[in-house]
Amino acid sequence: MKGTSLELDGVSVQYGNTTALEAVSLSISAGERVGLVGPSGSGKTTLLRLLNGSVLPDQGDVHVSGSPLYTLSRTDLRRVRASIGFVYQDHRLVPNLQVSQNVIAGQLGRVSLLKSLRMMLFPSRVMVEKAHEILCRVGIGEKLFERTDHLSGGQQQRVAIARALFQEPQVLLADEPVSSVDPARAKDAVELLTRISREENLTLVMSLHNLDLAREYCERLIGLRRGRIVFDEPTSSIQESHFSELYRIGEGEMLADGA
Amino acid sequence: MRRQEDKGRSQEVQLLLAERPRNRFVRGSLYLLLALIMVSWTFGDLQVDELFSTHRLRNLNRFLSEVRPFPLHGKEWDWGVALSWAQEIFKREGLEATLSTLGISVVAILLAGFFGSLMALPAARNLACSEPFLPEIRPPPLRARVFYALLAPVTRFALILLRAIPEYIWAFILLAVMGPSAWPAIVALAIHNTGILGRLQAETVENVNPNPLSALRGLGGKRSQLAAVGLLPLLLPRGLLYLFYRWETCVREATVLGMLGFSSLGFWITDARARLQYDRFLFFVLLGAAVVLIGDFISAFLRRIVRKA
C-alpha cells in the first residue's frame, strides 16, 4: 500500500526568542487527509516543514514511515525527501525555465547529476508526455512549453502541484495552497489535491485559512494556536465552538496571553 | 519676551553645533591636502612654460612630419595615395593582427568564463556548506565541518591570487614557459579574468533568491543538481553580462600584450616604433583603437539582447 505515516514526538521549535511550536506530538497514518488550521503565526508552516526535514527542532523527534529523520544518513535523507512532495505558499519554481522543465525537476531526488542534466535539456518523449499528462490533470496542459514566470499566480500554483506530483511522492504537504488565488480557484486547488491524494492513496497534510474548505475536504483537522495543538479530531466531531476557541482574539486578550 | 526666547534658542543651537560629532580623519586629511598643495606650488619644480619651449615645439614638428605616410614625405597631401598606403599595410599585417587580437580575446574570455564559473561554486558560502539552502538537520561530522569551513575562504584566496597578478606579468612568466606564440597571451588573460569572473559570479551566487533552490533541495536534489538545474538558469543572464563586460577589457589587453612579441596589434606597434617608422606606428595605434571600439559595440549589442531576454 502506498502512503507513508508521519509522526511528531514532543517537538519544540524556536526562532530566536519566539516559540513557533511547543511540545507538539501527533501521528498521521498512511493515506490520511489532514487539515491544519489556526491563525497566522500559529506554527502551521513550521509544522509542515518539520515533516520534510527542512526545519531542525530544538527538541523532539520526527518520524517518517517509522524511521527517525534526524539519524538518517545523507542518502537516506535524500530518499525520504524525494518521497515527500511539498507545495509552497510562494510556489518556489525556477522562474526562467519552461513549465515542463520545472515539472521534470520534481524527479531530481531520484536521479544522478548527469541524468538530471539530460532530463532538463533533452527530455525523452515519454517524460515530456508524462509531464503533459500531469499538467492536464491540474488543468493547464496547454502551458507545457511556456516560460514559468509568464504564468499567473494561480497557474504557477498548479505548476508547483504538478512538480510535486511528478515527484511520485508518498506524502503531499501543502502550505496554504489557496492563499494566492480567488475563492473559486481556491476550492478547485483544494479539491484537486484531495482528489489526487485519494486516487493515489497519498498522505496529505495541508494548512488552510479557509475553515469551510478545511471541513469539506479533510477527514481530520488539527487546530494550532500559539504553537500548541488546541484540538485534533475527526472532522465529523468538530463543532463551531472549536473554531471560535481557535481564533478568539478579544481586545486585551493578547496582552493577557503575553503576560 | 519673544526676543529673549529667540536668543535662548540661538544659543542652544550654537551649543549643539559646537558639540556635533566630528570626523577627525576627514578634517585631518583635508588640512594635510591643503598643506601639500601649498608645499608643491612653492617648492616644486613644476614649470608650466617648459611644456611649450621651442625645443619641444621642434620635436613635435618633427614627429608630425614623420607621422605622414611614407609615400607623402615632403609632398602635398593626397588622400588617394594615403588610403592606398593604409590599405597596403592593412592587407600585409593589419588584418591578420586584428583577427589574432580578437581571436586571443575570445578564446581567453571563454576559458575564463568556464573556469571562473566553476570556481565560483565553491567560493559561494551559501552553496559551500554542508546543507545548502536549508537548515542543518543534524550536526555534520567534524571532517565535513572543517572541509566546508575552509572551502570558500581557500577558493576565494586562490581567486585573489589569480587576479592580483596583472595579465602582463602572467604573460611574461608564461612566455618563458611556453615559448613565443599566442598561447601565453591567451592563458595570461584567461588566468587573470578567471580570478575576476570567479569572484563576481560567487557574489551573484550568494545573492541569488534562495527559495527555488531550497525547494529543489527539499525534494532531494544534490548540491551539484542545485547548481545545474537551479543556479545555472537563475544566474545565466547576469553571468553573461559580466562575461561580455570582461571581454571588452580582454580586447584592449590582447592589443597591449602583443608588445611582448605575440602576433597581435601590439607587436606591430612596437615593431614600427623600433624601426622608427612613425607613420606605421600611428596606423597600428589607430587600428587598435578601432578594434577596441568594435569590441565595445559588439559587447554592448549582445548585452542589450541578454538584458531583454
Coordinates of C-alpha atoms in Angstrom, one line a residue:
Chain A
M1 CA 0.0 0.0 0.0
K2 CA 1.2 3.5 -0.9
G3 CA 1.4 6.4 1.5
T4 CA 3.6 6.9 4.5
S5 CA 2.9 7.6 8.1
L6 CA 4.2 10.7 9.8
E7 CA 4.9 11.3 13.5
L8 CA 5.9 14.2 15.6
D9 CA 7.1 13.4 19.1
G10 CA 7.3 16.2 21.6
V11 CA 8.7 18.7 19.1
S12 CA 9.6 22.2 20.0
V13 CA 10.9 24.8 17.6
Q14 CA 12.2 28.2 18.5
Y15 CA 13.2 31.1 16.2
G16 CA 15.3 33.3 18.4
N17 CA 13.1 34.3 21.2
T18 CA 9.8 33.3 19.6
T19 CA 8.4 29.9 20.1
A20 CA 7.0 28.5 16.9
L21 CA 6.0 25.1 18.2
E22 CA 5.9 23.8 21.7
A23 CA 5.9 20.2 22.7
V24 CA 3.8 19.1 19.8
S25 CA 3.0 15.4 19.4
L26 CA 0.9 13.9 16.7
S27 CA 0.8 10.9 14.4
I28 CA -0.7 10.8 10.9
S29 CA -1.3 7.4 9.4
A30 CA -0.6 6.5 5.8
G31 CA -3.2 7.8 3.4
E32 CA -4.9 10.1 5.8
R33 CA -6.0 13.6 4.7
V34 CA -5.3 16.1 7.4
G35 CA -6.0 19.9 7.5
L36 CA -4.0 22.2 9.7
V37 CA -6.0 25.3 10.8
G38 CA -5.2 28.2 13.0
P39 CA -4.5 31.9 13.0
S40 CA -1.4 33.4 11.3
G41 CA 1.8 32.7 13.3
S42 CA 0.3 29.6 15.0
G43 CA 3.0 27.3 13.6
K44 CA 1.3 25.7 10.7
T45 CA 4.2 26.3 8.2
T46 CA 6.8 25.2 10.7
L47 CA 4.9 22.0 11.4
L48 CA 4.8 21.2 7.7
R49 CA 8.5 22.0 7.2
L50 CA 9.4 19.7 10.0
L51 CA 7.7 16.9 8.1
N52 CA 10.0 17.1 5.1
G53 CA 13.1 17.8 7.2
S54 CA 13.7 21.4 6.3
V55 CA 13.4 22.7 9.9
L56 CA 15.5 21.4 12.7
P57 CA 13.6 21.3 16.0
D58 CA 15.2 22.3 19.3
Q59 CA 13.6 19.3 21.0
G60 CA 11.8 16.1 20.0
D61 CA 11.8 13.8 17.0
V62 CA 10.2 13.4 13.7
H63 CA 9.5 10.0 12.2
V64 CA 8.7 9.5 8.6
S65 CA 7.4 6.0 7.8
G66 CA 8.7 4.9 11.2
S67 CA 12.3 5.9 10.8
P68 CA 13.6 8.9 12.8
L69 CA 14.5 11.7 10.5
Y70 CA 17.5 13.1 12.4
T71 CA 19.5 9.9 12.5
L72 CA 19.3 9.2 8.8
S73 CA 22.3 9.0 6.6
R74 CA 22.7 11.6 3.8
T75 CA 21.5 9.2 1.1
D76 CA 18.5 8.0 3.3
L77 CA 17.5 11.6 4.0
R78 CA 17.7 12.3 0.3
R79 CA 15.4 9.3 -0.4
V80 CA 12.9 10.4 2.2
R81 CA 12.9 13.9 0.8
A82 CA 12.3 12.6 -2.7
S83 CA 9.3 10.8 -1.4
I84 CA 7.7 13.9 0.1
G85 CA 6.1 16.4 -2.3
F86 CA 5.8 20.0 -0.9
V87 CA 3.7 22.7 -2.4
Y88 CA 4.9 26.0 -1.1
Q89 CA 2.8 29.0 -0.5
D90 CA 5.1 31.1 -2.8
H91 CA 5.5 28.2 -5.3
R92 CA 9.3 28.3 -5.4
L93 CA 9.7 27.4 -9.0
V94 CA 12.7 28.4 -11.2
P95 CA 11.1 31.4 -12.9
N96 CA 13.0 31.4 -16.2
L97 CA 12.7 27.7 -17.0
Q98 CA 9.9 26.3 -19.1
V99 CA 6.9 24.8 -17.3
S100 CA 7.9 21.3 -18.5
Q101 CA 11.4 21.7 -17.0
N102 CA 10.1 22.8 -13.7
V103 CA 7.8 19.8 -13.6
I104 CA 10.5 17.4 -14.6
A105 CA 12.8 18.9 -11.9
G106 CA 10.5 17.1 -9.5
Q107 CA 12.5 13.9 -10.2
L108 CA 15.8 15.4 -9.1
G109 CA 15.9 13.4 -5.9
R110 CA 15.9 10.1 -7.7
V111 CA 18.5 10.6 -10.5
S112 CA 22.2 11.3 -10.9
L113 CA 23.6 14.7 -11.9
L114 CA 24.2 13.5 -15.5
K115 CA 20.7 12.1 -15.9
S116 CA 19.1 15.3 -14.4
L117 CA 21.1 17.4 -16.9
R118 CA 19.8 15.2 -19.8
M119 CA 16.3 15.4 -18.4
M120 CA 16.4 19.1 -18.3
L121 CA 18.0 19.7 -21.7
F122 CA 16.9 16.8 -23.8
P123 CA 14.0 15.1 -22.0
S124 CA 12.8 11.9 -23.5
R125 CA 9.4 11.9 -25.2
V126 CA 8.0 9.6 -22.5
M127 CA 9.0 12.1 -19.9
V128 CA 7.5 15.1 -21.6
E129 CA 4.3 13.2 -22.3
K130 CA 4.1 12.3 -18.6
A131 CA 4.7 16.0 -17.6
H132 CA 1.9 16.9 -20.1
E133 CA -0.4 14.3 -18.6
I134 CA 0.1 15.7 -15.1
L135 CA -0.3 19.3 -16.2
C136 CA -3.6 18.3 -17.9
R137 CA -4.7 16.8 -14.6
V138 CA -4.1 20.1 -12.8
G139 CA -5.8 21.9 -15.7
I140 CA -3.0 23.7 -17.5
G141 CA -1.8 21.2 -20.1
E142 CA -1.5 23.8 -22.8
K143 CA 1.1 25.7 -20.8
L144 CA 3.6 22.8 -21.2
F145 CA 6.3 24.8 -23.0
E146 CA 5.7 28.3 -21.7
R147 CA 8.2 30.2 -19.6
T148 CA 7.1 29.7 -16.0
D149 CA 7.3 33.4 -15.0
H150 CA 4.9 34.3 -17.8
L151 CA 2.1 32.4 -16.0
S152 CA -0.3 33.9 -13.5
G153 CA 0.0 33.2 -9.8
G154 CA -2.8 30.6 -9.8
Q155 CA -1.2 28.9 -12.8
Q156 CA 2.2 28.8 -11.1
Q157 CA 0.5 27.2 -8.1
R158 CA -0.7 24.5 -10.4
V159 CA 2.8 24.0 -11.8
A160 CA 4.0 23.7 -8.3
I161 CA 1.4 21.0 -7.6
A162 CA 2.4 19.3 -10.9
R163 CA 6.1 19.3 -9.9
A164 CA 5.1 17.7 -6.6
L165 CA 3.1 15.0 -8.4
F166 CA 5.9 14.3 -11.0
Q167 CA 8.0 13.5 -7.9
E168 CA 5.8 10.4 -7.5
P169 CA 5.6 11.1 -3.7
Q170 CA 4.2 9.1 -0.9
V171 CA 3.3 12.2 1.1
L172 CA 1.9 15.5 -0.2
L173 CA 2.4 18.6 2.0
A174 CA 0.8 21.8 1.0
D175 CA 1.3 25.2 2.7
E176 CA -1.7 27.4 2.2
P177 CA -2.3 26.1 -1.3
V178 CA -5.1 28.7 -1.8
S179 CA -3.5 31.9 -0.5
S180 CA -2.7 33.3 -3.9
V181 CA -5.9 32.6 -5.8
D182 CA -9.5 33.8 -5.7
P183 CA -12.2 31.8 -3.8
A184 CA -13.4 29.8 -6.7
R185 CA -10.0 28.7 -7.7
A186 CA -9.1 28.1 -4.1
K187 CA -11.8 25.4 -4.0
D188 CA -10.5 23.9 -7.2
A189 CA -7.0 23.7 -5.9
V190 CA -8.0 22.0 -2.6
E191 CA -10.3 19.7 -4.5
L192 CA -7.6 18.8 -6.8
L193 CA -5.1 18.0 -4.0
T194 CA -7.6 15.8 -2.1
R195 CA -8.8 14.0 -5.3
I196 CA -5.2 13.2 -6.2
S197 CA -4.3 12.0 -2.7
R198 CA -7.4 9.8 -2.8
E199 CA -6.7 8.4 -6.2
E200 CA -3.0 7.7 -5.5
N201 CA -3.6 7.0 -1.8
L202 CA -1.1 9.6 -0.7
T203 CA -0.9 11.0 2.8
L204 CA -2.0 14.6 2.5
V205 CA -1.3 17.4 5.1
M206 CA -2.3 20.9 4.2
S207 CA -2.6 24.1 6.1
L208 CA -5.7 26.1 5.3
H209 CA -7.1 29.5 6.3
N210 CA -10.4 28.8 4.9
L211 CA -12.3 26.8 7.5
D212 CA -15.2 25.8 5.2
L213 CA -12.8 24.2 2.8
A214 CA -10.9 22.5 5.6
R215 CA -14.1 21.0 6.8
E216 CA -15.3 20.0 3.4
Y217 CA -12.2 18.2 2.2
C218 CA -10.2 16.9 5.2
E219 CA -11.2 13.9 7.2
R220 CA -9.2 15.1 10.2
L221 CA -8.5 18.6 11.5
I222 CA -5.7 19.8 13.7
G223 CA -6.1 23.2 15.3
L224 CA -3.0 25.2 16.2
R225 CA -2.8 28.2 18.3
R226 CA 0.5 29.9 19.5
G227 CA 2.5 26.8 18.7
R228 CA 0.3 24.3 20.6
I229 CA -2.3 21.9 19.5
V230 CA -5.8 23.1 20.6
F231 CA -7.7 20.2 19.0
D232 CA -7.0 17.2 16.9
E233 CA -10.2 15.4 15.9
P234 CA -12.0 13.8 13.0
T235 CA -13.9 16.5 11.1
S236 CA -17.2 14.9 11.9
S237 CA -16.9 15.7 15.5
I238 CA -15.7 19.3 15.1
Q239 CA -18.1 22.0 16.4
E240 CA -18.3 25.7 15.7
S241 CA -17.0 26.2 19.2
H242 CA -13.7 24.6 18.3
F243 CA -13.0 27.3 15.7
S244 CA -14.1 30.2 17.9
E245 CA -11.8 28.9 20.6
L246 CA -9.0 28.8 18.0
Y247 CA -9.4 32.3 16.7
R248 CA -10.5 34.1 19.8
I249 CA -8.5 37.3 19.9
G250 CA -10.5 39.6 22.2
E251 CA -9.2 43.0 22.9
G252 CA -6.8 42.9 25.8
E253 CA -6.7 39.2 25.2
M254 CA -3.3 39.3 23.6
L255 CA -1.9 41.3 26.5
A256 CA -3.3 38.8 28.9
D257 CA -1.8 35.9 26.9
G258 CA 1.5 37.6 26.7
A259 CA 1.8 38.0 30.4
Chain B
M1 CA 9.8 88.2 26.0
R2 CA 9.7 86.8 22.5
R3 CA 13.2 88.2 21.7
Q4 CA 14.6 86.6 24.8
E5 CA 13.3 83.2 23.8
D6 CA 14.8 83.6 20.3
K7 CA 18.1 84.4 21.9
G8 CA 18.0 81.4 24.1
R9 CA 17.3 79.2 21.1
S10 CA 20.2 80.6 19.0
Q11 CA 22.5 80.0 22.0
E12 CA 21.3 76.4 22.2
V13 CA 21.8 75.9 18.5
Q14 CA 25.3 77.2 18.8
L15 CA 26.0 74.9 21.7
L16 CA 24.6 71.9 19.7
L17 CA 26.7 72.9 16.7
A18 CA 29.9 73.0 18.9
E19 CA 29.1 69.6 20.3
R20 CA 28.2 67.9 17.0
P21 CA 30.1 64.7 16.2
R22 CA 33.1 65.5 14.0
N23 CA 35.2 63.1 12.0
R24 CA 38.8 63.8 12.8
F25 CA 40.1 61.7 9.9
V26 CA 38.2 63.7 7.3
R27 CA 39.3 67.0 8.8
G28 CA 42.9 65.9 9.2
S29 CA 43.2 64.7 5.6
L30 CA 41.7 68.0 4.3
Y31 CA 44.3 70.0 6.2
L32 CA 47.0 67.7 5.0
L33 CA 45.8 68.0 1.4
L34 CA 45.8 71.8 1.7
A35 CA 49.3 71.9 3.1
L36 CA 50.6 69.5 0.4
I37 CA 49.2 71.7 -2.4
M38 CA 50.9 74.8 -0.9
V39 CA 54.2 73.0 -0.5
S40 CA 54.2 71.7 -4.1
W41 CA 53.4 75.1 -5.5
T42 CA 56.0 76.8 -3.5
F43 CA 58.9 74.3 -3.6
G44 CA 58.1 72.1 -6.6
D45 CA 59.9 72.5 -9.9
L46 CA 56.8 72.2 -12.0
Q47 CA 57.3 74.9 -14.6
V48 CA 54.4 75.4 -17.0
D49 CA 56.4 77.3 -19.6
E50 CA 58.8 74.3 -20.0
L51 CA 55.9 72.5 -21.7
F52 CA 55.9 75.0 -24.5
S53 CA 59.6 75.6 -25.0
T54 CA 61.0 75.9 -28.6
H55 CA 63.0 72.7 -28.1
R56 CA 59.8 70.8 -27.6
L57 CA 58.0 72.5 -30.3
R58 CA 60.7 71.4 -32.7
N59 CA 60.4 67.8 -31.5
L60 CA 56.6 67.9 -32.1
N61 CA 57.1 69.3 -35.6
R62 CA 59.5 66.5 -36.5
F63 CA 57.2 63.9 -35.1
L64 CA 54.2 65.3 -37.1
S65 CA 56.2 65.2 -40.3
E66 CA 57.4 61.7 -39.7
V67 CA 53.8 60.6 -39.0
R68 CA 52.9 61.5 -42.5
P69 CA 52.6 58.3 -44.6
F70 CA 55.9 57.4 -46.2
P71 CA 55.0 58.0 -49.8
L72 CA 53.9 61.5 -48.9
H73 CA 57.0 62.6 -47.2
G74 CA 57.8 66.2 -48.3
K75 CA 54.9 66.2 -50.8
E76 CA 51.4 67.7 -50.9
W77 CA 48.8 65.7 -49.0
D78 CA 46.9 63.3 -51.3
W79 CA 44.0 61.2 -49.9
G80 CA 44.3 58.6 -52.7
V81 CA 47.9 57.9 -52.0
A82 CA 47.4 57.9 -48.2
L83 CA 44.5 55.4 -48.5
S84 CA 46.3 53.0 -50.8
W85 CA 49.3 53.2 -48.4
A86 CA 47.0 52.3 -45.5
Q87 CA 45.3 49.6 -47.5
E88 CA 48.6 48.0 -48.3
I89 CA 49.7 47.8 -44.6
F90 CA 46.3 46.6 -43.6
K91 CA 46.4 43.8 -46.1
R92 CA 50.0 42.9 -45.3
E93 CA 49.9 42.9 -41.5
G94 CA 46.9 44.7 -40.1
L95 CA 44.1 42.3 -41.0
E96 CA 45.9 39.3 -39.5
A97 CA 46.9 41.2 -36.4
T98 CA 43.3 42.4 -35.9
L99 CA 42.0 38.9 -36.3
S100 CA 44.5 37.4 -33.9
T101 CA 43.8 40.1 -31.4
L102 CA 40.1 39.3 -31.5
G103 CA 40.8 35.6 -31.5
I104 CA 43.1 35.8 -28.4
S105 CA 40.4 37.8 -26.5
V106 CA 37.6 35.4 -27.5
V107 CA 39.4 32.2 -26.6
A108 CA 40.7 33.8 -23.3
I109 CA 37.3 35.0 -22.2
L110 CA 35.7 31.6 -23.0
L111 CA 38.3 29.9 -20.9
A112 CA 37.9 32.4 -18.1
G113 CA 34.1 32.2 -18.2
F114 CA 34.2 28.4 -17.9
F115 CA 36.8 28.2 -15.1
G116 CA 35.5 31.3 -13.3
S117 CA 32.0 29.8 -13.1
L118 CA 33.4 26.5 -11.9
M119 CA 35.4 28.2 -9.2
A120 CA 32.5 30.5 -8.2
L121 CA 30.6 27.5 -6.8
P122 CA 33.0 26.5 -4.0
A123 CA 33.7 30.2 -3.4
A124 CA 30.0 30.9 -2.6
R125 CA 29.3 30.5 1.1
N126 CA 25.6 29.6 0.7
L127 CA 26.5 26.7 -1.6
A128 CA 29.8 25.6 0.0
C129 CA 28.2 24.5 3.3
S130 CA 27.1 21.1 4.5
E131 CA 23.4 21.7 3.9
P132 CA 22.9 24.3 1.1
F133 CA 19.8 26.4 1.2
L134 CA 18.2 24.5 4.1
P135 CA 18.9 24.5 7.8
E136 CA 21.2 21.8 9.1
I137 CA 19.2 18.7 10.0
R138 CA 21.8 17.3 12.3
P139 CA 25.4 18.3 13.1
P140 CA 27.7 17.2 10.3
P141 CA 30.8 15.1 11.2
L142 CA 33.9 17.0 12.2
R143 CA 35.6 16.3 8.9
A144 CA 32.8 17.8 6.9
R145 CA 32.7 20.8 9.2
V146 CA 36.4 21.5 8.8
F147 CA 36.1 21.0 5.0
Y148 CA 33.3 23.4 4.5
A149 CA 34.7 26.0 6.9
L150 CA 37.8 26.1 4.7
L151 CA 36.4 25.6 1.2
A152 CA 35.0 29.0 0.5
P153 CA 37.9 31.0 2.1
V154 CA 40.5 28.9 0.3
T155 CA 38.8 29.2 -3.1
R156 CA 38.4 32.9 -2.6
F157 CA 42.0 33.3 -1.7
A158 CA 43.0 31.4 -4.8
L159 CA 40.8 33.7 -6.9
I160 CA 42.5 36.7 -5.3
L161 CA 46.0 35.3 -6.3
L162 CA 44.8 34.8 -9.9
R163 CA 43.6 38.3 -10.3
A164 CA 46.2 40.0 -8.1
I165 CA 48.9 39.4 -10.7
P166 CA 48.4 41.6 -13.8
E167 CA 47.9 40.0 -17.2
Y168 CA 51.1 41.5 -18.4
I169 CA 53.1 39.8 -15.7
W170 CA 51.3 36.4 -16.2
A171 CA 52.1 36.7 -20.0
F172 CA 55.8 37.5 -19.2
I173 CA 56.0 34.4 -17.0
L174 CA 54.2 32.2 -19.4
L175 CA 56.3 33.4 -22.3
A176 CA 59.3 31.9 -20.6
V177 CA 57.5 28.6 -20.1
M178 CA 55.5 28.2 -23.3
G179 CA 57.7 30.0 -25.8
P180 CA 56.6 32.6 -28.3
S181 CA 53.1 32.0 -29.6
A182 CA 49.6 33.4 -29.0
W183 CA 49.1 30.9 -26.1
P184 CA 51.0 32.8 -23.4
A185 CA 48.7 35.8 -24.1
I186 CA 45.6 33.7 -24.1
V187 CA 46.4 31.8 -20.9
A188 CA 47.5 35.0 -19.2
L189 CA 44.3 36.8 -20.0
A190 CA 42.3 33.6 -19.1
I191 CA 44.0 33.3 -15.7
H192 CA 43.6 36.9 -14.7
N193 CA 39.9 37.0 -15.8
T194 CA 39.2 33.7 -14.1
G195 CA 40.1 35.5 -10.9
I196 CA 37.8 38.4 -11.6
L197 CA 34.8 36.5 -13.1
G198 CA 35.1 33.8 -10.3
R199 CA 34.8 36.5 -7.7
L200 CA 31.9 38.3 -9.5
Q201 CA 30.0 35.1 -10.1
A202 CA 30.5 34.0 -6.5
E203 CA 28.8 37.2 -5.4
T204 CA 25.8 36.6 -7.7
V205 CA 25.5 33.0 -6.3
E206 CA 25.5 34.4 -2.8
N207 CA 22.8 37.0 -3.7
V208 CA 20.5 34.6 -5.5
N209 CA 16.9 34.1 -4.4
P210 CA 17.3 31.0 -2.2
N211 CA 13.6 29.9 -2.3
P212 CA 13.6 28.0 -5.6
L213 CA 16.8 26.3 -4.6
S214 CA 15.6 25.4 -1.1
A215 CA 12.6 23.8 -2.8
L216 CA 14.8 21.7 -5.1
R217 CA 16.9 20.7 -2.1
G218 CA 13.7 19.8 -0.2
L219 CA 12.7 17.4 -2.9
G220 CA 16.0 15.6 -2.7
G221 CA 18.3 17.5 -5.1
K222 CA 22.0 17.1 -4.6
R223 CA 24.3 20.1 -4.4
S224 CA 25.5 19.6 -8.0
Q225 CA 21.9 19.3 -9.2
L226 CA 21.0 22.5 -7.5
A227 CA 23.9 24.2 -9.3
A228 CA 23.0 22.8 -12.7
V229 CA 19.2 22.9 -12.6
G230 CA 18.6 25.9 -10.3
L231 CA 21.6 28.2 -10.2
L232 CA 22.5 28.0 -13.9
P233 CA 19.2 29.3 -15.3
L234 CA 18.8 31.8 -12.5
L235 CA 22.2 33.3 -12.9
L236 CA 22.8 32.9 -16.7
P237 CA 21.7 36.4 -17.7
R238 CA 23.8 38.2 -15.1
G239 CA 26.7 35.9 -15.8
L240 CA 26.6 36.7 -19.5
L241 CA 26.6 40.4 -18.7
Y242 CA 29.8 40.1 -16.7
L243 CA 31.3 37.9 -19.4
F244 CA 30.8 40.5 -22.1
Y245 CA 32.0 43.3 -19.9
R246 CA 35.2 41.5 -19.2
W247 CA 35.6 40.6 -22.9
E248 CA 35.8 44.3 -23.7
T249 CA 38.8 44.6 -21.4
C250 CA 40.3 41.5 -22.9
V251 CA 40.3 43.0 -26.4
R252 CA 42.1 46.0 -25.0
E253 CA 44.6 43.9 -23.1
A254 CA 45.2 41.5 -26.0
T255 CA 46.3 44.5 -28.0
V256 CA 48.8 45.6 -25.4
L257 CA 50.1 42.1 -24.7
G258 CA 51.4 41.9 -28.3
M259 CA 54.2 44.2 -27.1
L260 CA 55.7 41.0 -25.6
G261 CA 56.1 39.6 -29.0
F262 CA 52.8 37.9 -29.9
S263 CA 51.3 38.4 -33.3
S264 CA 48.7 40.9 -32.1
L265 CA 48.4 44.6 -32.9
G266 CA 50.7 45.5 -30.0
F267 CA 53.5 43.6 -31.7
W268 CA 53.3 45.7 -34.8
I269 CA 53.1 48.8 -32.8
T270 CA 56.4 48.1 -31.0
D271 CA 57.9 46.8 -34.3
A272 CA 57.1 50.1 -36.1
R273 CA 58.4 52.0 -33.1
A274 CA 61.7 50.1 -33.2
R275 CA 62.2 50.7 -36.9
L276 CA 61.4 54.4 -36.3
Q277 CA 58.5 54.2 -38.8
Y278 CA 56.2 56.6 -37.1
D279 CA 53.7 56.5 -39.9
R280 CA 53.1 52.8 -39.5
F281 CA 53.2 53.3 -35.7
L282 CA 50.3 55.7 -35.8
F283 CA 48.4 53.5 -38.2
F284 CA 48.5 50.5 -35.9
V285 CA 47.7 52.6 -32.8
L286 CA 44.5 53.9 -34.6
L287 CA 43.7 50.4 -35.8
G288 CA 44.0 49.1 -32.2
A289 CA 41.6 51.8 -31.1
A290 CA 39.2 50.8 -33.8
V291 CA 39.3 47.2 -32.8
V292 CA 38.6 48.1 -29.2
L293 CA 35.7 50.3 -30.3
I294 CA 34.3 47.5 -32.4
G295 CA 34.6 45.1 -29.5
D296 CA 32.7 47.6 -27.3
F297 CA 29.9 47.9 -29.8
I298 CA 29.5 44.1 -30.2
S299 CA 29.6 43.7 -26.5
A300 CA 27.0 46.4 -25.9
F301 CA 24.8 44.9 -28.5
L302 CA 25.0 41.4 -27.0
R303 CA 24.4 42.8 -23.5
R304 CA 21.3 44.5 -24.7
I305 CA 19.9 41.3 -26.2
V306 CA 20.6 39.4 -22.9
R307 CA 19.0 42.1 -20.8
K308 CA 15.9 41.9 -22.9
A309 CA 15.6 38.1 -22.8

